[in-house]
């Protein structure tokens, strides 16, 4: 059933005063697809989700669910969990679901128990929500979003506040749901949190889409990042001399734009920091050893997967990644068109 | 149309489910249905013991008539309608403000609109369903006051010299009319709470804005009015607006809002107006009877009050619908 677009945003624009919160965002999701909506806090993810859910009117562009313009009756086939899930605190979890089920209408009586079991909340179903932990609220929020067997799920950071076991369980739940043909758009500001879940990624920064494509493409770009390598050797001057030699530095480090060791000396000249492309690290170490430098320590500093991903969003990646902005989108669009 | 009605019905069921789990509903009902009639019966018993055989009974009042008017089944049921209209703050306003806070304030306080308006995207249905539920709860409160009043009055017949006689049909009609009038106040309270985005501020507005505006008018009339001939007043007199401005109290929300309930106490009000008029004449001036009646709202009729409430209601509901449909859920 893949191939049918069930969720689409066409050039969505939203301004709050002079601030441009969402800047001509295009995205789409096909039936049964799990799309990650990535971006740092304040990037425009939640505003976009709100426009897709019909809660906020776009200043320009349009949102569509199941081919019909939002807001409209097709929203009844959408399950949402936008920002922190909220409930009536004086009602129990079960009563909150009953309230939602009554609003939706036509939900069989046994469905509430079924969905509570699915999100592993049966044991706390009759407690008042005011006594719930944040993780329990997240699970109940997911239960409410799934209660009416929606065709589309819009989830805003659904694993917030969950422990690692809870995150894994929610991830498994969402995979199960997607296998049933439900389209899921799940936002997060943490790449690692959703990289094991999504098929495709739309990355947004400053309200504009910076990347739209398969997760593998994004990971590939991120992994071609540059890192800061901290090197120590028994003879620091020999290390510096070797690094000044183009033959030793090699293409990878030059590509990373490193200026040589002199500018980056650290720790009282005992250690040297150099910028080097991630995949060039083994080559560099081999060349240093080949040049007779006894490297006693080599470790990367201050740049994890998230940092690299954020730099990629900001367009601050290595030259090889320079196309990770609008170019990447164009590539993806071309792929989509094909 | 059918879909919209079905959606409204679902909202009514969901909101009823929710409001039935609010403790404040039961507190309100207990105060109105049980505490008030019990207090009336206690007062009646005290009056019976104190006045029977005293000089008052022979000179001015028939204790039996007094107790029949106050504590018979009809009398207690009537007190359930009249007393809230004369208490300050009025239990009518309290009930309406609390209901509006629960109906339209709580979804905002608990950030529930973002899920409610996706579950039911037809905002007209959501607003209509919520409003109808609140109005239905008000109806239940009033009906309970009527039924419980009659029931407690019936209990009172076992130890008081009272009987069940009374103009029951007219009283039931006044209850119904008062309930209809309260819809306007409910629209005003809902509007205040929704537009101000703050339940406390909305409730305070509901309590104090109409009396404040009306009070300011009364102060102006009492201290200045049209008496000093200045340019301002000359302008109004020249435009022949003086009579219109003097008739403004006929259009006050509070005066018209409680008229069905106060109609039951009309003879007493007439007496108050007559006394004030006599006192004014004795003092060699003062406002005339018509002016006093105007300030007290005693010159109003039920059809007039119904018209005024309808106009206010239409304005409040229109503003509420526009605000609700346009509001973004942030």
XYZ file of C-alpha atoms in Angstrom:
668
model
C 0.000 0.000 0.000
C 3.060 2.261 0.085
C 3.035 5.014 -2.499
C -0.179 6.656 -1.416
C 0.539 10.058 0.091
C -1.612 10.424 3.197
C 0.015 13.467 4.739
C 1.414 16.486 2.971
C 2.500 20.013 3.694
C 2.803 22.381 0.764
C 4.911 25.478 1.329
C 3.584 26.018 4.830
C 4.397 29.417 6.274
C 3.721 30.663 9.780
C 4.747 33.978 11.264
C 4.427 35.147 14.840
C 4.736 38.889 14.616
C 7.948 39.524 12.731
C 9.411 36.114 13.542
C 9.182 33.567 10.763
C 8.487 30.313 12.611
C 7.901 28.115 9.571
C 9.314 29.036 6.210
C 7.731 27.319 3.194
C 7.955 23.830 4.617
C 7.192 20.996 2.237
C 6.918 17.469 3.483
C 4.967 14.359 2.742
C 4.501 10.887 4.126
C 3.187 7.778 2.491
C 0.959 5.098 3.883
C 2.695 3.008 6.537
C 5.805 5.170 6.455
C 7.533 6.415 9.582
C 9.009 9.831 8.935
C 11.306 11.474 11.435
C 10.881 15.223 11.781
C 14.181 16.404 13.131
C 15.370 19.744 14.309
C 16.704 21.528 17.344
C 14.382 23.207 19.811
C 12.681 26.203 18.251
C 13.274 25.011 14.706
C 9.557 25.024 13.862
C 8.686 21.346 14.323
C 5.810 21.795 16.746
C 4.315 24.701 14.817
C 4.381 22.591 11.661
C 2.726 19.696 13.488
C 0.089 22.075 14.841
C -0.672 23.293 11.346
C -0.961 19.688 10.162
C -3.350 19.003 13.047
C -5.495 22.045 12.201
C -4.782 23.759 15.497
C -2.938 26.685 13.956
C -3.771 28.409 10.694
C -0.883 28.744 8.253
C -0.224 32.225 6.902
C 0.474 30.643 3.569
C 0.577 27.205 1.995
C -1.656 24.317 2.900
C -1.706 21.068 4.815
C -3.467 17.947 3.618
C -4.441 14.755 5.365
C -5.690 11.862 3.244
C -5.951 14.213 0.299
C -8.274 16.671 2.038
C -7.320 20.107 3.176
C -6.762 20.711 6.887
C -8.724 21.614 8.943
C -11.494 19.267 7.961
C -13.258 16.102 8.918
C -10.293 13.926 7.912
C -8.641 15.100 11.129
C -10.878 12.543 12.827
C -8.583 9.932 11.300
C -5.518 11.492 12.861
C -4.052 10.656 16.237
C -1.926 13.349 17.812
C 0.419 13.815 20.694
C 1.691 17.351 20.397
C 4.161 18.568 22.990
C 3.670 17.151 26.468
C 0.459 15.111 26.487
C -2.195 16.709 28.668
C -5.223 15.262 30.406
C -7.874 16.182 32.924
C -5.926 15.489 36.113
C -8.975 14.722 38.247
C -9.972 11.876 35.916
C -8.276 8.498 35.853
C -6.319 7.358 32.824
C -9.208 5.110 31.851
C -11.739 7.956 32.294
C -9.615 10.250 30.128
C -9.616 7.606 27.417
C -13.366 7.163 27.862
C -13.807 10.921 27.383
C -11.720 10.812 24.196
C -13.574 7.709 22.976
C -16.917 9.456 23.490
C -15.713 12.447 21.487
C -14.596 10.182 18.638
C -17.713 8.047 18.798
C -18.133 4.484 17.591
C -15.298 3.048 19.636
C -16.160 -0.369 21.082
C -16.092 -0.732 24.860
C -13.238 -3.228 24.879
C -10.947 -0.954 22.885
C -9.912 1.062 25.945
C -8.638 -2.021 27.771
C -6.967 -3.218 24.593
C -5.068 0.011 24.044
C -4.134 0.300 27.726
C -2.581 -3.154 27.512
C -0.797 -2.204 24.285
C 0.998 0.698 25.973
C 1.474 -1.308 29.197
C -0.669 0.963 31.343
C -3.320 -1.456 32.556
C -1.912 -1.480 36.079
C -2.300 2.315 36.476
C -5.463 2.803 34.421
C -7.700 3.599 37.380
C -5.362 6.026 39.109
C -6.023 9.713 38.666
C -3.761 11.245 36.063
C -2.460 13.834 38.540
C -0.563 10.935 40.172
C 1.104 9.853 36.919
C 4.804 10.220 36.195
C 5.840 11.900 32.959
C 6.584 8.528 31.405
C 3.111 7.277 32.272
C 1.597 10.392 30.729
C 3.585 9.759 27.560
C 2.241 6.229 27.368
C -1.312 7.363 28.044
C -0.884 10.067 25.406
C 0.135 7.438 22.896
C -2.856 5.315 23.955
C -5.194 8.237 23.345
C -3.629 8.945 19.969
C -4.125 5.299 18.947
C -7.535 4.809 20.544
C -9.614 5.331 17.399
C -7.289 3.360 15.113
C -6.107 6.421 13.181
C -4.621 6.377 9.689
C -2.088 9.063 10.580
C -0.151 9.686 13.769
C 1.462 13.035 14.533
C 3.803 12.616 17.469
C 5.852 15.376 18.988
C 8.829 13.982 20.870
C 6.875 10.965 22.142
C 9.740 9.484 24.146
C 10.328 12.592 26.271
C 10.766 11.639 29.894
C 10.935 7.912 29.240
C 13.690 5.653 30.519
C 15.654 3.565 27.984
C 13.347 0.579 28.462
C 10.319 2.804 27.937
C 11.873 4.324 24.818
C 12.481 0.860 23.383
C 8.897 -0.166 24.159
C 7.382 2.911 22.556
C 9.615 2.398 19.538
C 8.388 -1.178 19.235
C 4.790 -0.029 19.640
C 5.186 2.491 16.840
C 6.767 -0.075 14.556
C 3.837 -2.402 15.193
C 1.397 0.378 14.422
C 3.213 1.314 11.212
C 3.171 -2.307 10.067
C -0.609 -2.014 10.282
C -0.519 0.718 7.632
C -0.535 3.776 9.882
C 1.576 6.695 8.698
C 3.649 8.228 11.442
C 5.307 11.619 11.546
C 7.436 11.710 14.665
C 9.380 14.759 15.691
C 12.494 14.854 17.798
C 15.450 17.080 18.425
C 17.666 14.058 19.058
C 18.812 12.115 16.018
C 19.892 9.070 18.036
C 16.437 8.825 19.569
C 14.671 8.151 16.310
C 17.384 6.734 14.080
C 16.314 3.210 14.998
C 12.690 3.957 14.214
C 12.248 6.004 11.066
C 12.429 5.217 7.369
C 12.929 8.755 6.240
C 14.012 12.008 7.785
C 12.920 15.583 7.266
C 15.335 17.895 9.054
C 14.305 21.460 9.789
C 16.291 24.414 11.017
C 15.136 28.014 11.487
C 11.749 27.059 10.100
C 13.085 25.747 6.783
C 13.654 22.197 5.596
C 17.383 21.445 5.346
C 17.219 17.790 4.519
C 14.556 15.448 3.245
C 15.541 11.938 2.402
C 16.225 8.425 3.603
C 17.741 8.080 7.032
C 20.768 6.288 5.557
C 21.585 9.349 3.452
C 21.545 11.581 6.507
C 23.673 9.193 8.528
C 26.133 8.908 5.659
C 26.448 12.679 5.500
C 26.798 12.987 9.226
C 29.406 10.252 9.401
C 31.487 12.055 6.822
C 31.887 14.781 9.344
C 35.128 16.300 10.553
C 36.371 15.632 14.041
C 38.962 17.192 16.301
C 41.713 14.687 16.952
C 43.874 15.091 20.028
C 47.319 13.518 19.518
C 50.210 12.947 21.919
C 53.560 11.450 21.123
C 56.766 10.601 22.973
C 58.426 13.329 20.898
C 55.961 16.234 20.423
C 58.291 18.148 18.107
C 58.546 15.148 15.789
C 54.769 14.913 15.850
C 54.426 18.561 14.862
C 57.008 18.251 12.158
C 55.259 15.208 10.725
C 51.912 16.960 10.734
C 53.437 19.895 8.862
C 54.328 17.514 6.071
C 51.642 17.365 3.403
C 52.495 13.789 2.627
C 51.678 12.770 6.163
C 48.611 14.969 6.601
C 47.066 13.473 3.514
C 43.938 14.380 1.600
C 41.494 13.712 4.373
C 42.940 16.272 6.724
C 43.419 18.852 3.977
C 39.845 18.321 2.979
C 38.826 19.029 6.530
C 40.493 22.384 6.268
C 43.077 21.799 8.988
C 45.700 24.510 9.201
C 48.468 22.371 10.582
C 49.480 21.661 14.121
C 51.112 24.937 15.068
C 47.840 26.794 15.417
C 46.225 24.124 17.499
C 48.881 23.202 20.002
C 47.542 22.385 23.420
C 48.425 21.198 26.887
C 51.738 22.994 27.088
C 52.911 21.730 23.730
C 52.603 18.145 24.894
C 49.471 17.386 22.846
C 48.373 18.596 19.431
C 44.853 19.016 18.136
C 44.067 18.718 14.462
C 40.850 18.845 12.505
C 40.464 15.826 10.289
C 37.713 14.155 8.327
C 36.224 11.327 10.394
C 37.000 8.608 7.863
C 40.574 9.931 7.466
C 41.598 9.223 11.066
C 42.975 5.682 10.517
C 44.994 6.824 7.471
C 46.474 9.733 9.380
C 47.536 7.504 12.260
C 49.075 4.971 9.874
C 51.090 7.747 8.160
C 52.290 9.150 11.464
C 53.491 5.722 12.538
C 55.050 5.240 9.111
C 56.915 8.546 9.561
C 58.447 7.202 12.754
C 56.321 9.186 15.232
C 55.501 7.231 18.372
C 51.871 8.222 18.919
C 50.969 7.547 22.545
C 47.437 8.891 22.490
C 44.857 9.662 19.831
C 41.264 10.492 20.639
C 38.454 12.501 19.114
C 37.097 15.404 21.069
C 33.865 17.282 21.520
C 31.939 16.086 18.522
C 29.405 13.311 18.757
C 26.800 12.238 16.277
C 24.391 14.887 17.486
C 26.913 17.686 17.251
C 27.826 16.719 13.756
C 24.174 16.497 12.791
C 23.507 19.952 14.194
C 26.489 21.386 12.346
C 25.165 19.740 9.229
C 21.841 21.465 9.731
C 23.600 24.745 10.214
C 25.497 24.246 6.959
C 28.825 24.110 8.767
C 29.918 20.674 7.580
C 32.943 19.791 5.519
C 32.993 20.709 1.832
C 31.750 17.249 0.974
C 28.644 18.000 3.001
C 28.056 21.456 1.653
C 25.062 20.187 -0.272
C 23.327 19.052 2.852
C 21.070 22.086 2.692
C 18.915 22.923 -0.246
C 20.873 20.581 -2.528
C 19.999 17.621 -0.405
C 16.360 18.550 -0.644
C 16.670 18.814 -4.383
C 18.275 15.374 -4.595
C 15.506 13.976 -2.512
C 12.839 15.645 -4.580
C 14.431 14.234 -7.690
C 14.397 10.791 -6.127
C 10.781 11.233 -5.183
C 9.876 12.315 -8.668
C 11.662 9.274 -10.062
C -26.266 19.129 9.148
C -26.780 15.591 10.365
C -23.035 15.170 10.899
C -22.879 18.425 12.850
C -25.762 17.319 15.087
C -24.118 13.948 15.650
C -20.842 15.684 16.527
C -22.652 18.016 18.928
C -24.295 15.014 20.559
C -20.925 13.332 21.057
C -19.521 16.496 22.638
C -22.551 16.726 24.964
C -22.038 13.108 26.066
C -18.296 13.578 26.599
C -18.723 16.849 28.512
C -21.515 15.362 30.627
C -19.229 12.447 31.479
C -16.536 14.909 32.507
C -18.660 17.446 34.405
C -20.372 14.679 36.364
C -16.959 13.937 37.822
C -16.460 17.494 39.045
C -16.913 17.797 42.795
C -18.062 21.408 42.534
C -21.289 20.280 40.831
C -22.241 18.242 43.846
C -21.283 21.000 46.275
C -23.462 23.481 44.370
C -26.350 21.029 44.260
C -26.041 20.240 47.955
C -26.063 23.944 48.891
C -29.019 24.770 46.687
C -31.085 21.630 47.067
C -30.506 20.741 50.703
C -28.862 23.492 52.742
C -31.134 26.328 51.563
C -34.452 24.480 52.215
C -33.202 23.235 55.576
C -32.276 26.805 56.565
C -35.719 28.014 55.461
C -37.435 25.349 57.545
C -35.247 26.189 60.557
C -36.067 29.886 60.161
C -39.762 29.069 59.852
C -39.658 26.981 63.004
C -37.901 29.804 64.863
C -40.512 32.309 63.622
C -43.327 29.987 64.616
C -41.996 29.571 68.136
C -41.133 33.247 68.550
C -44.177 34.911 67.001
C -47.039 32.607 67.884
C -49.035 34.243 70.677
C -46.887 37.405 70.649
C -48.242 40.924 70.092
C -47.056 40.782 66.483
C -49.506 38.034 65.630
C -52.444 40.055 66.778
C -51.344 43.454 65.471
C -49.749 43.018 62.089
C -49.005 39.560 60.783
C -50.790 36.287 60.648
C -48.091 33.746 61.561
C -49.908 31.043 59.679
C -49.955 33.185 56.503
C -46.306 34.033 56.976
C -45.296 30.405 57.386
C -47.451 29.316 54.465
C -45.732 31.911 52.279
C -42.266 31.015 53.471
C -42.106 27.343 54.434
C -44.923 25.509 52.696
C -43.906 23.185 49.861
C -44.745 26.013 47.454
C -43.005 28.589 49.655
C -39.738 26.651 49.948
C -39.749 25.920 46.223
C -40.275 29.664 45.624
C -37.430 30.587 47.959
C -35.168 28.312 45.861
C -35.904 30.598 42.919
C -36.122 33.997 44.622
C -33.378 33.898 47.251
C -30.465 33.481 44.792
C -31.705 36.590 42.955
C -31.441 38.758 46.069
C -28.274 37.357 47.625
C -24.968 39.002 46.871
C -23.002 37.592 45.209
C -25.884 35.816 43.618
C -25.717 32.013 43.646
C -26.906 32.261 40.050
C -23.703 34.085 39.102
C -21.622 31.687 41.188
C -23.162 28.642 39.532
C -22.850 30.096 36.044
C -19.246 31.229 36.557
C -18.217 27.853 37.979
C -19.895 26.023 35.129
C -18.282 28.240 32.506
C -14.930 27.778 34.214
C -15.360 24.017 34.079
C -16.718 23.969 30.539
C -14.544 26.431 28.658
C -11.845 27.358 31.181
C -10.559 23.936 32.130
C -9.730 22.728 28.629
C -7.390 25.688 28.363
C -5.994 25.353 31.883
C -5.239 21.679 31.269
C -4.208 22.291 27.646
C -6.873 19.952 26.347
C -7.996 21.870 23.271
C -5.107 20.409 21.278
C -6.535 16.905 21.662
C -10.235 17.784 21.816
C -10.172 19.814 18.612
C -8.417 17.029 16.717
C -10.806 14.378 18.027
C -13.661 16.652 16.965
C -12.458 19.174 14.384
C -15.891 20.774 13.983
C -15.385 23.701 16.337
C -19.007 24.803 16.080
C -20.044 21.383 17.345
C -17.512 21.536 20.174
C -18.687 24.966 21.294
C -22.381 24.150 20.899
C -21.998 20.827 22.696
C -20.068 22.353 25.572
C -22.525 25.245 25.929
C -25.556 22.973 25.794
C -24.033 20.747 28.466
C -23.375 23.686 30.779
C -26.901 24.995 30.202
C -28.324 21.538 30.860
C -26.416 21.369 34.155
C -27.909 24.745 35.098
C -31.320 23.350 34.247
C -30.711 20.350 36.479
C -29.628 22.653 39.325
C -32.821 24.742 38.989
C -35.075 21.729 38.574
C -33.451 20.193 41.639
C -34.070 23.393 43.596
C -37.746 23.212 42.616
C -38.192 19.515 43.412
C -36.124 19.476 46.595
C -37.769 22.698 47.771
C -41.183 21.116 47.370
C -39.983 17.926 49.063
C -38.497 19.738 52.052
C -41.623 21.879 52.264
C -43.640 18.667 52.387
C -41.478 17.493 55.270
C -42.149 20.872 56.917
C -45.908 20.246 56.837
C -45.357 17.598 59.513
C -44.289 20.161 62.120
C -45.456 23.514 60.661
C -49.009 24.768 59.970
C -48.478 24.694 56.201
C -50.148 23.069 53.201
C -49.161 22.237 49.621
C -51.372 24.868 47.964
C -49.879 27.497 45.654
C -49.619 28.630 42.043
C -47.391 25.730 41.040
C -47.788 26.162 37.299
C -46.755 29.824 37.387
C -43.804 29.029 39.646
C -42.611 26.281 37.314
C -42.933 28.723 34.426
C -40.833 31.323 36.259
C -38.183 28.673 36.957
C -38.116 27.858 33.260
C -37.910 31.528 32.312
C -35.109 32.172 34.815
C -33.204 29.225 33.353
C -33.587 30.751 29.878
C -32.342 34.129 31.169
C -29.294 32.442 32.702
C -28.239 31.292 29.225
C -27.290 34.917 28.525
C -25.191 35.105 31.674
C -23.594 31.783 30.743
C -22.711 33.194 27.321
C -21.186 36.266 28.977
C -19.184 34.164 31.466
C -17.986 31.824 28.704
C -16.967 34.779 26.573
C -15.079 36.429 29.436
C -13.243 33.235 30.383
C -12.413 32.305 26.797
C -11.365 35.730 25.564
C -9.348 36.687 28.630
C -7.588 33.261 28.524
C -7.610 33.182 32.276
C -10.241 31.463 34.376
C -9.778 33.619 37.456
C -9.910 36.852 35.487
C -12.935 35.606 33.556
C -14.802 34.675 36.720
C -13.969 38.028 38.321
C -15.199 39.798 35.178
C -18.433 37.816 35.262
C -18.980 38.760 38.892
C -18.057 42.403 38.772
C -18.206 43.920 35.282
C -21.992 44.271 34.953
C -22.477 45.583 38.535
C -19.514 47.909 38.052
C -20.926 49.478 34.892
C -24.390 49.691 36.398
C -23.009 51.051 39.659
C -21.077 53.761 37.863
C -24.266 54.819 36.123
C -26.099 54.950 39.435
C -23.331 57.068 40.955
C -23.435 59.451 37.999
C -27.208 59.727 38.227
C -27.048 60.347 41.961
C -24.232 62.892 41.917
C -24.609 64.767 38.643
C -27.228 63.488 36.285
C -28.673 66.240 34.103
C -29.196 68.697 36.917
C -26.235 71.086 36.479
C -26.742 72.795 33.143
C -23.366 72.514 31.484
C -22.439 72.253 27.853
C -22.352 68.466 27.990
C -25.808 68.123 29.429
C -27.163 70.877 27.205
C -25.950 68.859 24.228
C -27.771 65.771 25.417
C -30.882 67.758 26.172
C -30.658 69.426 22.797
C -30.470 66.026 21.147
C -33.428 64.938 23.248
C -31.387 62.086 24.643
C -32.085 62.859 28.278
C -35.111 60.599 28.497
C -33.203 57.834 26.754
C -30.294 58.070 29.167
C -32.625 58.133 32.130
C -34.228 54.938 30.868
C -30.891 53.149 30.587
C -31.440 51.013 33.739
C -34.281 49.325 31.911
C -31.593 47.779 29.745
C -29.163 46.784 32.468
C -28.138 43.148 32.447
C -28.592 42.545 36.185
C -32.044 44.157 36.408
C -33.416 42.046 33.594
C -31.454 38.894 34.336
C -33.143 38.153 37.654
C -36.586 39.445 36.757
C -38.325 36.027 36.528
C -37.048 35.130 40.004
C -37.822 38.555 41.428
C -41.312 38.573 39.953
C -42.252 36.180 42.720
C -41.335 38.871 45.198
C -42.978 41.717 43.250
C -45.453 42.731 45.991
C -42.570 43.288 48.418
C -40.667 45.363 45.848
C -43.738 47.520 45.196
C -43.949 48.187 48.910
C -40.280 49.241 49.047
C -40.758 51.619 46.123
C -43.854 53.117 47.753
C -42.052 53.616 51.083
C -39.045 55.297 49.458
C -41.321 57.561 47.475
C -43.212 58.571 50.619
C -39.978 59.250 52.481
C -38.741 61.392 49.593
C -41.935 63.425 49.468
C -41.881 63.943 53.233
C -38.342 65.277 52.961
C -39.577 67.798 50.440
C -38.081 66.462 47.234
C -36.007 63.490 46.274
C -36.549 61.216 43.334
C -40.014 60.370 42.200
C -41.516 56.895 42.355
C -40.831 56.227 38.702
C -37.157 57.045 39.122
C -36.812 54.782 42.142
C -38.642 52.022 40.376
C -36.331 52.521 37.415
C -33.191 52.298 39.569
C -34.466 49.156 41.316
C -35.649 47.652 38.065
C -39.165 47.448 39.461
C -40.754 48.990 36.387
C -39.742 46.099 34.138
C -41.987 43.492 32.607
C -41.168 39.909 31.751
C -41.540 40.403 27.968
C -39.230 43.430 28.135
C -36.677 41.471 30.182
C -36.909 38.578 27.746
C -36.180 40.941 24.865
C -33.208 42.514 26.649
C -31.760 39.113 27.524
C -32.213 37.963 23.938
C -30.317 41.008 22.638
C -27.481 40.582 25.139
C -27.437 36.836 24.475
C -27.183 37.317 20.725
C -24.259 39.719 21.148
C -22.372 37.496 23.603
C -22.934 34.307 21.620
C -21.828 35.964 18.371
C -18.625 37.232 19.964
C -17.992 33.844 21.585
C -18.481 31.940 18.335
C -16.192 34.293 16.421
C -13.488 34.067 19.117
C -13.752 30.294 19.375
C -13.594 29.669 15.640
C -10.660 32.004 15.125
C -8.570 31.090 18.150
C -5.339 29.264 17.444
C -4.371 26.530 19.869
C -0.911 27.553 20.954
